[in-house]
């Protein structure tokens, strides 16, 4: 160990085959990486946490250099040298696995010039320019002088997070920019630069920031810029986030994290926006990796109407978890196709990660109360020790809506309308649940499952759902959902209500009309929300240009136009401007009737049955193999 430290101290950091030398003290900053991320580690920490520590170490090196020189972002050649040097040092010292540093989300050499001064808005060459552009004193006070360990001081950590977010939004406004990524990094450097934080202190800051990465679970996901909150209805204090941000700013997705290494580096900093109003609990796992959960887990689970499986029964159903029956894998674990002694096929989601246990308990607690023909059925669960649990669902053989839209085969406009109405009916049932409105919070095509042949659509995955109290303002400190479908108002001000589902459903309607994904590529190499494209389509020719061409040239203009306008109402910026799901359902069913009448009954399917917002006990149908990985 002594020889290793001496080597770190003496090793010159320079770029091979280049005359430009990186001025950062990389060996010192690299000590931030935990041993579980080392190349020779026998532990298997998540790529998310190790990637964040790589980025945090690099940012820490930049902050220390900034404290000495006042430089914020380096010139192009020097920035490139530092990215290459940092990556090479970690590899040569075995401080990170080669597979991690070569991945698209953690590769520092992809586009290092992107980190250079002046390359993008907010990337000022000097800290003084950043600090003169906005008031950083709140963040200075809350971040530099307070303990930030999320374990021992969660409220102080949350206050620092909010202050950094506010500083980022202020820089966005000053630079008239929509790119939160470089502005987030600029704010972080400028806040910490004058204080020259010690390694332990900045490590606690990194732990505070790591919470949101654990929540998102994937560094390849872009960052989101929320729209500003609506004007307050009465004199109460103004919102503390993005009041300075232009009201016309729409949800934007930055594609850097998925396309280039250097953008990944900056992109991690932008995840600070997801920390707004978070309250989380830290858990130490046996291998030293930090995991998170969003709530205190209750050991008491409902049993009525559910079958409590044993470990032996699940092993028998999956032939000992035969790899040939593996349907998919994701952040929580694996999903297997199983067959019960009765012959019923089921989907078994095996949960083995501690940080996902909160979602396991929540899904059981919510689904145990719900029974509706357009909601997937939870057959039962297995509660193991200490952290191996399983959820057993009905199996749907028709795949999910995302796959059906991607294939575009047989998904007629009439069927798309029926799917929309069926999902809407399920949401009306949830929002009018007698014990309190149930907000799904993750309505998207991958969570809409289809029976074989696509005859029936069902809403699935209730791991982040919430049953709201029957009275009160429905305020939550949690931010849940999927980027591209997340209600910007709920995101920015921390309110959760049924209108968040209305927004997400509106995005799904737009996908049904256009065939596009919720996040679409832009000519500049970035990406933006489909909502932005919809808001810009104001004429008939605009609509015609974005309607899914697979509907054919004779697509039904009256109903397609009506659904498009309905979707635009659902994704209104402020919740008070959106319709209720009951209103949406009535309109969709009217459009289906209109379509049937005008078709003279000759070319379309029969009209669906009358809506039901009460519990049903119909026979379960099956879930497709293609859709299982989306459940994890």
Coordinates of C-alpha atoms in Angstrom, one line a residue:
X1 CA 0.0 0.0 0.0
X2 CA 2.9 2.4 0.8
X3 CA 4.5 1.7 -2.6
X4 CA 1.2 2.3 -4.3
X5 CA 0.7 5.7 -2.6
X6 CA 4.2 6.7 -3.4
X7 CA 3.6 5.7 -7.1
X8 CA 0.5 7.9 -7.1
X9 CA 2.4 10.8 -5.8
X10 CA 5.3 10.5 -8.3
X11 CA 3.4 9.5 -11.4
X12 CA 3.4 12.3 -14.0
X13 CA 0.0 12.6 -15.7
X14 CA 0.3 13.3 -19.4
X15 CA -1.3 12.3 -22.6
X16 CA 0.5 9.7 -24.7
X17 CA 1.6 11.0 -28.1
X18 CA 0.8 14.5 -27.2
X19 CA 2.7 17.6 -26.0
X20 CA -0.3 18.8 -24.0
X21 CA -0.2 17.9 -20.3
X22 CA -3.3 17.8 -18.1
X23 CA -2.9 20.2 -15.1
X24 CA -5.3 18.2 -12.9
X25 CA -4.1 16.2 -9.9
X26 CA -5.6 13.0 -11.1
X27 CA -3.9 10.6 -8.7
X28 CA -5.3 12.5 -5.7
X29 CA -8.8 12.8 -7.1
X30 CA -8.9 9.2 -8.1
X31 CA -8.7 8.1 -4.5
X32 CA -12.4 8.9 -4.4
X33 CA -13.2 5.6 -6.2
X34 CA -14.3 2.9 -3.7
X35 CA -12.5 -0.4 -3.8
X36 CA -15.6 -2.2 -4.9
X37 CA -15.1 -0.5 -8.3
X38 CA -11.5 -1.7 -8.7
X39 CA -10.7 -4.0 -11.6
X40 CA -9.7 -6.8 -9.3
X41 CA -12.7 -6.5 -7.0
X42 CA -14.7 -9.6 -6.4
X43 CA -17.8 -7.6 -5.7
X44 CA -20.3 -6.7 -8.4
X45 CA -21.5 -3.2 -7.7
X46 CA -23.9 -1.5 -10.1
X47 CA -22.4 0.3 -13.1
X48 CA -24.4 3.3 -12.1
X49 CA -22.6 3.8 -8.8
X50 CA -19.1 3.1 -10.1
X51 CA -19.7 5.4 -13.1
X52 CA -20.8 8.2 -10.9
X53 CA -17.6 7.8 -8.8
X54 CA -15.6 8.0 -12.0
X55 CA -17.3 11.2 -12.9
X56 CA -17.2 12.6 -9.4
X57 CA -13.5 12.0 -9.2
X58 CA -12.9 13.9 -12.5
X59 CA -15.1 16.8 -11.4
X60 CA -13.3 16.9 -8.0
X61 CA -10.0 17.2 -9.9
X62 CA -11.4 20.1 -11.9
X63 CA -12.6 21.9 -8.8
X64 CA -9.2 21.6 -7.0
X65 CA -7.5 23.0 -10.1
X66 CA -10.1 25.8 -10.3
X67 CA -9.4 26.7 -6.7
X68 CA -5.7 27.3 -7.6
X69 CA -6.2 29.0 -10.9
X70 CA -9.7 30.3 -11.2
X71 CA -10.2 28.3 -14.4
X72 CA -13.6 26.6 -14.8
X73 CA -13.5 24.9 -18.2
X74 CA -10.2 24.2 -20.0
X75 CA -9.2 25.1 -23.5
X76 CA -9.9 22.4 -26.1
X77 CA -6.5 20.7 -26.2
X78 CA -6.1 20.7 -22.5
X79 CA -9.6 19.4 -21.9
X80 CA -8.9 16.6 -24.3
X81 CA -5.6 15.8 -22.5
X82 CA -7.4 15.6 -19.2
X83 CA -10.1 13.2 -20.4
X84 CA -7.5 10.9 -22.0
X85 CA -5.2 11.1 -19.0
X86 CA -7.9 10.4 -16.5
X87 CA -9.1 7.3 -18.3
X88 CA -5.6 6.0 -18.9
X89 CA -4.7 6.5 -15.2
X90 CA -7.7 4.6 -14.0
X91 CA -6.9 1.7 -16.3
X92 CA -3.2 1.5 -15.6
X93 CA -3.8 1.6 -11.8
X94 CA -6.7 -0.9 -12.0
X95 CA -9.0 1.6 -10.3
X96 CA -11.9 0.8 -12.7
X97 CA -12.8 -2.1 -14.9
X98 CA -11.9 -1.7 -18.6
X99 CA -15.5 -2.8 -19.5
X100 CA -16.8 0.1 -17.5
X101 CA -14.6 2.8 -19.0
X102 CA -15.3 1.5 -22.5
X103 CA -19.0 1.5 -22.1
X104 CA -21.0 4.3 -23.9
X105 CA -22.1 5.7 -20.6
X106 CA -18.7 5.9 -18.9
X107 CA -16.2 6.4 -21.7
X108 CA -14.2 9.6 -21.1
X109 CA -12.6 9.7 -24.5
X110 CA -15.7 9.8 -26.7
X111 CA -15.8 13.5 -27.3
X112 CA -13.5 15.2 -24.8
X113 CA -13.5 18.6 -26.6
X114 CA -17.2 18.8 -25.7
X115 CA -16.0 19.7 -22.2
X116 CA -13.9 22.6 -23.4
X117 CA -14.5 26.3 -22.6
X118 CA -16.9 28.1 -24.9
X119 CA -18.0 24.9 -26.6
X120 CA -21.5 25.3 -25.2
X121 CA -23.5 27.8 -23.1
X122 CA -22.4 28.0 -19.5
X123 CA -19.0 26.6 -20.2
X124 CA -17.2 29.7 -19.1
X125 CA -13.4 29.7 -19.0
X126 CA -13.3 31.3 -15.5
X127 CA -15.2 30.8 -12.3
X128 CA -15.4 34.5 -11.8
X129 CA -17.6 34.8 -14.9
X130 CA -20.0 32.1 -13.6
X131 CA -20.2 33.7 -10.2
X132 CA -20.8 37.1 -11.6
X133 CA -23.6 35.8 -13.7
X134 CA -25.8 34.5 -10.9
X135 CA -26.1 34.6 -7.1
X136 CA -24.5 31.4 -5.7
X137 CA -24.5 32.5 -2.1
X138 CA -27.4 30.2 -1.1
X139 CA -25.6 27.2 -2.5
X140 CA -22.4 28.4 -0.9
X141 CA -24.0 28.4 2.5
X142 CA -26.0 25.2 2.2
X143 CA -23.4 23.0 0.5
X144 CA -20.0 24.2 1.7
X145 CA -20.8 24.8 5.4
X146 CA -23.2 21.9 6.2
X147 CA -22.7 18.1 6.6
X148 CA -24.0 16.5 3.5
X149 CA -23.9 12.8 4.3
X150 CA -27.4 11.6 3.3
X151 CA -27.2 8.9 6.0
X152 CA -26.7 11.2 9.0
X153 CA -28.0 14.5 7.6
X154 CA -30.7 13.8 5.0
X155 CA -32.4 17.2 5.3
X156 CA -29.1 19.1 4.9
X157 CA -28.3 17.0 1.9
X158 CA -31.7 17.8 0.4
X159 CA -31.2 21.5 1.0
X160 CA -27.9 21.5 -0.8
X161 CA -29.4 19.6 -3.7
X162 CA -32.2 22.1 -4.1
X163 CA -29.7 25.0 -4.0
X164 CA -27.6 23.5 -6.7
X165 CA -30.7 23.0 -8.9
X166 CA -31.7 26.6 -8.4
X167 CA -28.3 27.8 -9.4
X168 CA -28.4 25.7 -12.5
X169 CA -31.8 27.1 -13.5
X170 CA -30.5 30.6 -12.9
X171 CA -27.6 30.0 -15.3
X172 CA -30.0 28.6 -17.9
X173 CA -31.9 31.8 -17.7
X174 CA -28.8 34.1 -17.8
X175 CA -27.4 32.3 -20.9
X176 CA -30.7 31.9 -22.6
X177 CA -29.9 28.2 -22.8
X178 CA -31.9 25.0 -22.8
X179 CA -28.9 22.8 -22.2
X180 CA -29.0 22.0 -18.5
X181 CA -26.0 19.7 -18.8
X182 CA -23.1 22.2 -19.1
X183 CA -25.0 24.7 -16.8
X184 CA -25.3 22.1 -14.1
X185 CA -21.6 21.3 -14.3
X186 CA -20.7 25.0 -14.3
X187 CA -22.8 25.6 -11.2
X188 CA -21.2 22.7 -9.4
X189 CA -17.7 23.9 -10.1
X190 CA -18.4 27.5 -9.2
X191 CA -20.1 26.5 -6.0
X192 CA -17.2 24.3 -4.7
X193 CA -14.2 26.1 -6.3
X194 CA -13.7 28.8 -3.6
X195 CA -13.9 26.2 -0.8
X196 CA -11.3 23.7 -2.0
X197 CA -13.2 20.8 -0.3
X198 CA -11.3 18.0 1.3
X199 CA -11.6 14.5 -0.2
X200 CA -13.9 13.2 2.6
X201 CA -16.1 16.3 2.3
X202 CA -16.5 16.0 -1.5
X203 CA -17.0 12.3 -1.1
X204 CA -20.1 13.0 1.1
X205 CA -21.3 15.4 -1.6
X206 CA -20.9 12.6 -4.1
X207 CA -22.9 10.2 -1.9
X208 CA -25.6 12.8 -1.7
X209 CA -25.7 13.0 -5.5
X210 CA -25.5 9.3 -5.9
X211 CA -29.0 8.9 -4.5
X212 CA -30.7 10.1 -7.7
X213 CA -28.5 7.9 -9.9
X214 CA -29.6 4.9 -7.9
X215 CA -33.2 5.9 -8.4
X216 CA -32.9 6.3 -12.1
X217 CA -30.7 3.2 -12.4
X218 CA -29.2 3.9 -15.7
X219 CA -26.5 6.5 -16.7
X220 CA -27.5 6.0 -20.3
X221 CA -30.7 7.9 -19.6
X222 CA -30.8 11.6 -20.7
X223 CA -31.6 14.4 -18.4
X224 CA -34.8 16.4 -18.4
X225 CA -35.4 20.1 -18.1
X226 CA -38.8 20.6 -16.4
X227 CA -41.2 23.4 -17.4
X228 CA -41.6 26.1 -14.8
X229 CA -44.3 25.7 -12.2
X230 CA -47.6 27.5 -12.8
X231 CA -48.3 30.9 -11.2
X232 CA -49.5 30.4 -7.6
X233 CA -53.3 30.9 -7.2
X234 CA -52.9 33.1 -4.1
X235 CA -50.1 35.1 -2.4
X236 CA -48.2 32.1 -0.9
X237 CA -44.5 32.0 -1.4
X238 CA -43.3 31.6 -5.0
X239 CA -42.0 28.2 -6.2
X240 CA -38.3 27.7 -5.3
X241 CA -37.2 26.1 -8.5
X242 CA -37.4 27.5 -12.0
X243 CA -39.4 30.7 -11.8
X244 CA -36.7 32.4 -13.8
X245 CA -36.9 29.8 -16.6
X246 CA -38.9 30.9 -19.7
X247 CA -42.5 29.7 -19.6
X248 CA -42.1 28.4 -23.2
X249 CA -39.4 26.0 -22.2
X250 CA -40.7 22.5 -22.9
X251 CA -39.4 19.1 -21.8
X252 CA -36.1 18.5 -23.4
X253 CA -34.0 15.4 -23.5
X254 CA -30.2 15.6 -23.9
X255 CA -28.9 12.7 -25.8
X256 CA -25.3 13.0 -24.7
X257 CA -25.3 10.2 -22.1
X258 CA -26.2 7.6 -24.7
X259 CA -24.0 8.8 -27.5
X260 CA -20.7 10.1 -26.3
X261 CA -18.4 9.6 -23.4
X262 CA -17.7 13.2 -22.7
X263 CA -21.4 14.1 -22.7
X264 CA -21.9 11.2 -20.3
X265 CA -19.4 12.9 -18.0
X266 CA -21.3 16.2 -18.0
X267 CA -24.7 14.5 -18.1
X268 CA -24.2 13.0 -14.7
X269 CA -24.1 16.4 -13.2
X270 CA -27.4 17.3 -14.8
X271 CA -29.1 14.5 -12.9
X272 CA -29.1 17.0 -10.0
X273 CA -32.5 18.2 -11.3
X274 CA -34.0 14.9 -10.2
X275 CA -33.0 15.5 -6.7
X276 CA -35.6 18.2 -6.2
X277 CA -37.6 17.6 -3.0
X278 CA -36.1 14.1 -2.5
X279 CA -36.2 12.3 0.9
X280 CA -34.5 9.0 0.7
X281 CA -33.0 6.4 3.0
X282 CA -29.5 4.9 2.6
X283 CA -28.7 1.3 3.1
X284 CA -25.3 -0.3 3.2
X285 CA -25.2 -3.6 1.4
X286 CA -22.9 -6.5 2.3
X287 CA -20.3 -5.7 -0.3
X288 CA -20.0 -2.1 0.6
X289 CA -22.1 -0.8 -2.3
X290 CA -24.6 1.9 -1.5
X291 CA -28.2 1.3 -2.4
X292 CA -31.3 3.4 -1.8
X293 CA -35.0 2.9 -1.1
X294 CA -37.8 5.5 -1.3
X295 CA -39.7 4.5 1.8
X296 CA -39.6 2.4 4.9
X297 CA -40.5 -1.1 4.0
X298 CA -43.4 -2.7 5.9
X299 CA -43.0 -6.4 6.8
X300 CA -46.8 -6.9 6.7
X301 CA -48.2 -7.8 3.3
X302 CA -51.8 -8.5 2.2
X303 CA -52.7 -12.2 1.6
X304 CA -56.4 -12.0 0.7
X305 CA -57.0 -12.9 -2.9
X306 CA -53.3 -13.7 -3.5
X307 CA -51.4 -17.0 -3.4
X308 CA -48.3 -17.0 -1.3
X309 CA -45.8 -19.1 -3.2
X310 CA -42.9 -21.1 -1.7
X311 CA -39.4 -21.2 -3.0
X312 CA -39.9 -24.8 -4.1
X313 CA -43.1 -24.0 -6.0
X314 CA -41.4 -21.2 -8.0
X315 CA -38.4 -23.4 -8.8
X316 CA -40.7 -26.1 -10.0
X317 CA -42.7 -23.7 -12.1
X318 CA -39.5 -22.4 -13.8
X319 CA -37.7 -25.8 -14.0
X320 CA -35.1 -24.5 -11.5
X321 CA -35.0 -21.1 -13.1
X322 CA -34.0 -22.6 -16.4
X323 CA -32.2 -20.1 -18.6
X324 CA -34.3 -21.2 -21.5
X325 CA -37.3 -19.8 -19.7
X326 CA -35.6 -16.4 -19.0
X327 CA -37.8 -13.7 -20.5
X328 CA -35.8 -10.7 -19.6
X329 CA -33.6 -9.0 -17.1
X330 CA -33.4 -5.5 -15.7
X331 CA -32.7 -3.3 -12.7
X332 CA -34.6 -5.4 -10.2
X333 CA -33.7 -8.9 -11.4
X334 CA -34.9 -11.5 -13.9
X335 CA -38.3 -12.4 -15.2
X336 CA -39.0 -16.1 -16.1
X337 CA -41.9 -17.8 -17.8
X338 CA -43.4 -20.3 -15.4
X339 CA -46.2 -22.9 -15.5
X340 CA -48.2 -23.7 -12.4
X341 CA -49.5 -27.2 -11.6
X342 CA -52.9 -26.2 -12.9
X343 CA -51.3 -25.5 -16.3
X344 CA -51.6 -21.7 -16.0
X345 CA -48.7 -19.8 -17.4
X346 CA -47.4 -17.0 -15.3
X347 CA -44.6 -14.4 -15.4
X348 CA -42.3 -14.6 -12.4
X349 CA -40.3 -11.4 -11.6
X350 CA -37.5 -12.5 -9.3
X351 CA -36.3 -9.5 -7.2
X352 CA -32.8 -9.9 -5.7
X353 CA -31.7 -6.3 -5.3
X354 CA -32.2 -4.5 -2.0
X355 CA -32.8 -1.1 -3.4
X356 CA -35.8 -2.5 -5.4
X357 CA -37.6 -3.9 -2.3
X358 CA -39.6 -0.7 -1.8
X359 CA -41.2 -1.2 -5.2
X360 CA -41.9 -4.9 -4.5
X361 CA -43.8 -4.0 -1.3
X362 CA -45.6 -1.1 -2.9
X363 CA -46.7 -3.2 -5.9
X364 CA -48.1 -6.0 -3.7
X365 CA -49.9 -3.5 -1.5
X366 CA -51.5 -1.7 -4.4
X367 CA -52.3 -4.6 -6.7
X368 CA -53.9 -6.6 -3.8
X369 CA -56.6 -3.9 -3.7
X370 CA -57.2 -3.6 -7.4
X371 CA -59.3 -5.8 -9.7
X372 CA -60.3 -4.5 -13.1
X373 CA -60.4 -6.0 -16.6
X374 CA -57.9 -3.5 -17.9
X375 CA -55.4 -3.9 -15.2
X376 CA -52.9 -6.8 -15.1
X377 CA -53.5 -9.3 -12.3
X378 CA -51.1 -10.1 -9.6
X379 CA -51.5 -13.9 -9.0
X380 CA -49.3 -13.9 -5.8
X381 CA -45.9 -13.4 -4.4
X382 CA -42.9 -15.1 -2.7
X383 CA -41.4 -13.4 0.4
X384 CA -37.9 -14.8 0.9
X385 CA -35.0 -14.0 3.1
X386 CA -33.2 -11.8 3.3
X387 CA -33.7 -10.0 0.0
X388 CA -34.9 -12.6 -2.5
X389 CA -38.5 -12.0 -3.3
X390 CA -40.7 -12.7 -6.3
X391 CA -43.9 -11.3 -7.9
X392 CA -46.1 -13.7 -9.9
X393 CA -48.3 -12.1 -12.6
X394 CA -50.7 -13.3 -15.2
X395 CA -48.9 -13.9 -18.5
X396 CA -49.8 -11.8 -21.6
X397 CA -49.0 -13.3 -24.9
X398 CA -49.5 -10.2 -27.1
X399 CA -46.5 -8.3 -26.1
X400 CA -46.6 -4.6 -25.1
X401 CA -47.9 -1.6 -26.9
X402 CA -44.3 -0.3 -27.5
X403 CA -43.5 -3.5 -29.4
X404 CA -46.8 -3.4 -31.3
X405 CA -46.1 0.3 -32.4
X406 CA -42.6 -0.6 -33.3
X407 CA -43.7 -3.5 -35.5
X408 CA -46.8 -1.6 -36.8
X409 CA -48.2 -4.9 -38.1
X410 CA -51.9 -5.2 -37.8
X411 CA -52.2 -2.2 -35.4
X412 CA -55.0 -0.5 -37.3
X413 CA -56.3 2.9 -36.3
X414 CA -59.5 1.3 -35.0
X415 CA -57.4 -1.0 -32.7
X416 CA -55.3 1.9 -31.5
X417 CA -58.4 3.8 -30.5
X418 CA -59.6 0.7 -28.6
X419 CA -56.3 0.4 -26.8
X420 CA -56.5 4.0 -25.8
X421 CA -60.0 3.6 -24.5
X422 CA -59.1 0.5 -22.5
X423 CA -56.1 2.1 -20.9
X424 CA -58.2 5.2 -20.2
X425 CA -60.9 3.0 -18.6
X426 CA -58.3 1.4 -16.3
X427 CA -57.1 4.9 -15.3
X428 CA -60.6 6.1 -14.5
X429 CA -61.0 3.1 -12.2
X430 CA -57.7 4.0 -10.5
X431 CA -58.5 7.6 -10.1
X432 CA -61.9 6.9 -8.6
X433 CA -60.8 4.1 -6.2
X434 CA -62.9 4.3 -3.1
X435 CA -60.0 4.2 -0.7
X436 CA -58.3 7.2 -2.4
X437 CA -57.2 8.0 -5.9
X438 CA -54.5 5.7 -7.2
X439 CA -51.9 7.5 -9.3
X440 CA -50.0 5.1 -11.5
X441 CA -47.1 7.5 -12.2
X442 CA -45.5 5.5 -15.0
X443 CA -48.1 5.3 -17.8
X444 CA -46.2 4.4 -21.0
X445 CA -46.4 1.9 -23.9
X446 CA -44.1 -0.6 -22.3
X447 CA -46.5 -0.8 -19.4
X448 CA -49.5 -1.4 -21.6
X449 CA -49.6 -5.2 -22.1
X450 CA -51.7 -7.0 -24.8
X451 CA -53.4 -10.3 -24.9
X452 CA -52.7 -12.7 -27.8
X453 CA -53.6 -11.0 -31.0
X454 CA -53.9 -7.7 -29.3
X455 CA -57.5 -8.2 -28.4
X456 CA -57.3 -6.6 -25.0
X457 CA -54.9 -4.0 -23.5
X458 CA -54.1 -3.9 -19.8
X459 CA -52.1 -1.4 -17.7
X460 CA -49.3 -3.0 -15.8
X461 CA -46.3 -2.2 -13.4
X462 CA -47.5 -0.5 -10.2
X463 CA -44.1 -0.4 -8.5
X464 CA -44.1 3.4 -8.2
X465 CA -47.9 3.9 -7.8
X466 CA -49.3 5.8 -4.9
X467 CA -52.7 5.8 -3.2
X468 CA -53.5 9.4 -2.4
X469 CA -55.4 10.4 0.7
X470 CA -59.1 11.3 0.2
X471 CA -58.4 14.7 1.5
X472 CA -55.5 17.1 1.3
X473 CA -53.4 18.6 -1.4
X474 CA -51.8 15.4 -2.7
X475 CA -48.3 16.6 -2.1
X476 CA -45.3 14.2 -2.5
X477 CA -41.6 14.7 -2.0
X478 CA -40.9 11.8 -4.5
X479 CA -40.3 12.3 -8.2
X480 CA -41.2 9.1 -10.1
X481 CA -41.8 8.2 -13.7
X482 CA -40.0 7.8 -17.0
X483 CA -38.4 10.7 -18.9
X484 CA -40.5 11.7 -21.8
X485 CA -43.7 10.8 -20.0
X486 CA -43.2 12.7 -16.7
X487 CA -45.5 15.6 -16.0
X488 CA -43.2 18.6 -15.9
X489 CA -45.3 20.4 -13.3
X490 CA -45.3 17.5 -10.9
X491 CA -41.6 17.1 -11.5
X492 CA -40.7 20.7 -10.8
X493 CA -42.9 21.5 -7.8
X494 CA -43.2 18.1 -6.2
X495 CA -47.0 17.7 -6.4
X496 CA -48.4 14.3 -7.3
X497 CA -52.0 14.0 -8.5
X498 CA -54.2 12.3 -11.1
X499 CA -53.2 14.9 -13.6
X500 CA -49.8 13.4 -13.8
X501 CA -51.3 10.3 -15.3
X502 CA -53.3 12.5 -17.7
X503 CA -50.1 14.0 -19.0
X504 CA -48.4 10.6 -19.4
X505 CA -51.5 9.3 -21.2
X506 CA -51.5 12.3 -23.5
X507 CA -47.9 11.3 -24.6
X508 CA -49.2 7.8 -25.3
X509 CA -52.0 9.2 -27.4
X510 CA -49.4 11.2 -29.4
X511 CA -47.4 8.0 -30.0
X512 CA -50.6 6.2 -31.2
X513 CA -51.2 9.0 -33.7
X514 CA -47.6 9.5 -34.9
X515 CA -46.0 6.1 -34.4
X516 CA -43.0 8.1 -32.9
X517 CA -41.3 7.5 -29.6
X518 CA -41.8 9.9 -26.7
X519 CA -38.3 11.2 -27.2
X520 CA -37.3 11.9 -30.8
X521 CA -33.9 12.7 -32.3
X522 CA -33.1 16.2 -33.5
X523 CA -30.8 17.2 -36.4
X524 CA -28.2 18.5 -34.0
X525 CA -27.7 15.1 -32.5
X526 CA -29.7 15.7 -29.4
X527 CA -33.3 14.8 -28.7
X528 CA -36.6 16.4 -27.6
X529 CA -40.0 15.4 -26.3
X530 CA -42.7 14.4 -28.7
X531 CA -44.8 16.9 -26.8
X532 CA -42.7 19.7 -28.3
X533 CA -43.4 18.4 -31.9
X534 CA -47.1 18.2 -31.1
X535 CA -47.3 21.7 -29.8
X536 CA -45.6 23.0 -33.0
X537 CA -48.1 21.1 -35.2
X538 CA -50.7 23.9 -35.5
X539 CA -52.0 23.4 -39.1
X540 CA -53.6 20.5 -41.0
X541 CA -50.4 20.1 -43.1
X542 CA -48.4 19.9 -39.9
X543 CA -50.6 17.1 -38.6
X544 CA -50.5 15.3 -41.8
X545 CA -46.7 15.3 -41.8
X546 CA -46.5 13.6 -38.4
X547 CA -49.3 11.0 -38.6
X548 CA -48.0 7.5 -38.7
X549 CA -47.5 6.6 -42.4
X550 CA -48.3 2.9 -41.6
X551 CA -51.9 3.9 -41.1
X552 CA -52.0 4.3 -44.9
X553 CA -53.0 7.2 -47.1
X554 CA -56.7 6.8 -46.2
X555 CA -56.4 7.3 -42.5
X556 CA -59.6 8.6 -40.9
X557 CA -59.0 12.3 -40.7
X558 CA -61.9 13.3 -38.3
X559 CA -61.0 10.8 -35.5
X560 CA -57.2 11.1 -35.9
X561 CA -57.5 14.9 -35.7
X562 CA -59.8 14.7 -32.7
X563 CA -57.4 12.3 -30.8
X564 CA -54.4 14.5 -31.7
X565 CA -56.2 17.5 -30.2
X566 CA -57.3 15.5 -27.2
X567 CA -53.6 14.5 -26.6
X568 CA -52.6 18.2 -26.9
X569 CA -55.0 19.0 -24.1
X570 CA -53.7 16.2 -21.9
X571 CA -50.2 17.5 -22.2
X572 CA -51.0 21.1 -21.3
X573 CA -48.2 22.6 -19.3
X574 CA -50.4 23.3 -16.2
X575 CA -52.5 20.6 -14.6
X576 CA -55.6 22.8 -14.3
X577 CA -55.8 23.0 -18.1
X578 CA -55.9 19.2 -18.6
X579 CA -59.1 17.2 -18.8
X580 CA -59.9 14.5 -16.2
X581 CA -59.5 10.9 -17.3
X582 CA -63.3 10.4 -17.2
X583 CA -63.7 13.1 -19.7
X584 CA -61.0 11.6 -21.9
X585 CA -62.7 8.2 -21.8
X586 CA -66.0 9.7 -22.8
X587 CA -64.5 11.4 -25.7
X588 CA -62.5 8.4 -26.9
X589 CA -65.6 6.2 -26.8
X590 CA -67.6 8.8 -28.7
X591 CA -64.9 8.7 -31.4
X592 CA -65.0 4.9 -31.6
X593 CA -68.8 5.1 -32.1
X594 CA -68.4 7.8 -34.7
X595 CA -65.8 5.7 -36.5
X596 CA -68.1 2.6 -36.5
X597 CA -71.1 4.6 -37.8
X598 CA -69.1 6.1 -40.7
X599 CA -67.5 2.8 -41.6
X600 CA -71.0 1.4 -42.2
X601 CA -70.0 -1.6 -40.1
X602 CA -68.1 -3.1 -42.9
X603 CA -64.4 -2.7 -42.3
X604 CA -63.9 -2.1 -38.6
X605 CA -64.0 -4.2 -35.5
X606 CA -67.1 -4.2 -33.3
X607 CA -67.4 -1.4 -30.7
X608 CA -66.0 -2.3 -27.3
X609 CA -68.4 -2.9 -24.5
X610 CA -69.5 -0.2 -22.1
X611 CA -66.9 1.3 -19.8
X612 CA -66.4 -0.2 -16.4
X613 CA -64.8 1.6 -13.5
X614 CA -65.6 -1.2 -11.0
X615 CA -63.6 -4.2 -10.0
X616 CA -64.0 -7.3 -12.1
X617 CA -62.9 -10.9 -11.6
X618 CA -62.4 -12.0 -15.2
X619 CA -60.1 -14.9 -16.1
X620 CA -56.5 -13.8 -16.3
X621 CA -54.8 -13.7 -19.7
X622 CA -51.2 -14.0 -20.6
X623 CA -48.2 -11.8 -20.9
X624 CA -45.7 -12.0 -23.9
X625 CA -42.1 -12.9 -23.7
X626 CA -41.1 -9.7 -25.4
X627 CA -42.8 -7.6 -22.6
X628 CA -41.2 -9.3 -19.6
X629 CA -38.0 -7.3 -19.6
X630 CA -40.0 -4.1 -19.5
X631 CA -41.5 -5.2 -16.1
X632 CA -38.1 -5.4 -14.4

